[in-house]
Amino acid sequence: MYFTDLNSLKADLEKNYRHFPLVEKASDLIHGEGHETAEIMLIGEAPGFHESVQRRPFVGRSGQLLRKVLAENGLLEEQLYISNIIKVRPPDNRDPLPQEILAFKPYLDAEIQLIKPKLIITLGRFSMAKFLSKVKVSAVHGRLHKIKWQEQLLYILPMYHPAAALRATKLKQAFIHDFAKIKKVLDFIETASDEQKFTSVVKEALL
Ligand code: URA
């Protein structure tokens, strides 16, 4: 799926809302938010209650934590694009189902193709699983991964989901610690040249 800009992508999604699971009307859809030229794309799981009321991603309690750590680390709105694996609130905030993830996949893929972020931050296991298989967030959070995805190289930084960070102090500490690495990671991506350098710098600077 190819779109020339984010507005046409959103318009197409709304026009076709009947084809999506859980979506009863176009206004059930919660689009990604942010700048088309964003360096960093953050991908969460699914909108919750507050997101479905305000029609914006990450505006409830976990969104407030997320936006706070981003701001505290000097990341500006124009550097960011925030989206979700599925763009509708699941009943009772249950986990998204495989067929729901699949239904929204072409649009999420198109968002990535349009924005071409330097860095993708996955929030929680569902968005991480889009890029990294057979790993657990607890084992790889805060560690930069370079992967091949649809014929392009992507840098993926898996993070705990902010809702998980709100549930456990230990995870919250790790979440805050990982977000403090983002500027360093961006600098690294800008200057990284060969594989050897990648491996050693990642070990030194990012673990
Ligand atoms: N949790 C998510 O994964 N996404 C949101 O937009 C809000 C909460």
mmCIF file of N, CA and C and ligand atoms in Angstrom, residues 44-48 51 56-59 62 84 161, ligand 1:
data_model
loop_
_atom_site.group_PDB
_atom_site.id
_atom_site.type_symbol
_atom_site.label_atom_id
_atom_site.label_comp_id
_atom_site.label_asym_id
_atom_site.label_seq_id
_atom_site.Cartn_x
_atom_site.Cartn_y
_atom_site.Cartn_z
ATOM 1 N N GLY A 44 2.875 1.686 19.809
ATOM 2 C CA GLY A 44 2.263 1.035 20.967
ATOM 3 C C GLY A 44 1.407 -0.131 20.535
ATOM 4 N N GLU A 45 0.423 -0.438 21.375
ATOM 5 C CA GLU A 45 -0.364 -1.646 21.153
ATOM 6 C C GLU A 45 -1.730 -1.289 20.550
ATOM 7 N N ALA A 46 -2.562 -0.673 21.351
ATOM 8 C CA ALA A 46 -3.912 -0.321 20.907
ATOM 9 C C ALA A 46 -4.427 0.829 21.768
ATOM 10 N N PRO A 47 -5.297 1.667 21.228
ATOM 11 C CA PRO A 47 -5.855 2.750 22.034
ATOM 12 C C PRO A 47 -6.671 2.186 23.196
ATOM 13 N N GLY A 48 -6.723 2.933 24.278
ATOM 14 C CA GLY A 48 -7.563 2.576 25.417
ATOM 15 C C GLY A 48 -8.750 3.531 25.487
ATOM 16 N N GLU A 51 -7.944 7.348 24.915
ATOM 17 C CA GLU A 51 -7.557 7.552 23.510
ATOM 18 C C GLU A 51 -8.801 7.535 22.623
ATOM 19 N N ARG A 56 -6.899 10.429 20.157
ATOM 20 C CA ARG A 56 -5.454 10.646 20.035
ATOM 21 C C ARG A 56 -4.738 9.483 20.710
ATOM 22 N N PRO A 57 -3.603 9.023 20.151
ATOM 23 C CA PRO A 57 -2.892 7.920 20.802
ATOM 24 C C PRO A 57 -2.182 8.391 22.073
ATOM 25 N N PHE A 58 -2.081 7.515 23.040
ATOM 26 C CA PHE A 58 -1.305 7.758 24.256
ATOM 27 C C PHE A 58 -1.619 9.083 24.946
ATOM 28 N N VAL A 59 -2.862 9.199 25.383
ATOM 29 C CA VAL A 59 -3.250 10.380 26.167
ATOM 30 C C VAL A 59 -3.801 10.004 27.544
ATOM 31 N N SER A 62 -0.906 5.888 30.831
ATOM 32 C CA SER A 62 0.388 5.419 30.301
ATOM 33 C C SER A 62 0.935 6.410 29.268
ATOM 34 N N ASN A 84 0.057 3.100 16.761
ATOM 35 C CA ASN A 84 -0.290 1.853 17.426
ATOM 36 C C ASN A 84 -0.380 0.715 16.414
ATOM 37 N N HIS A 161 6.302 -1.462 27.713
ATOM 38 C CA HIS A 161 5.122 -0.627 27.509
ATOM 39 C C HIS A 161 4.940 0.252 28.755
HETATM 40 N N1 URA B 1 -1.662 2.005 25.131
HETATM 41 C C1 URA B 1 -1.263 1.823 23.856
HETATM 42 O O1 URA B 1 -0.611 0.849 23.522
HETATM 43 N N2 URA B 1 -1.602 2.739 22.974
HETATM 44 C C2 URA B 1 -2.279 3.842 23.272
HETATM 45 O O2 URA B 1 -2.523 4.643 22.393
HETATM 46 C C3 URA B 1 -2.672 4.012 24.618
HETATM 47 C C4 URA B 1 -2.353 3.077 25.531
#
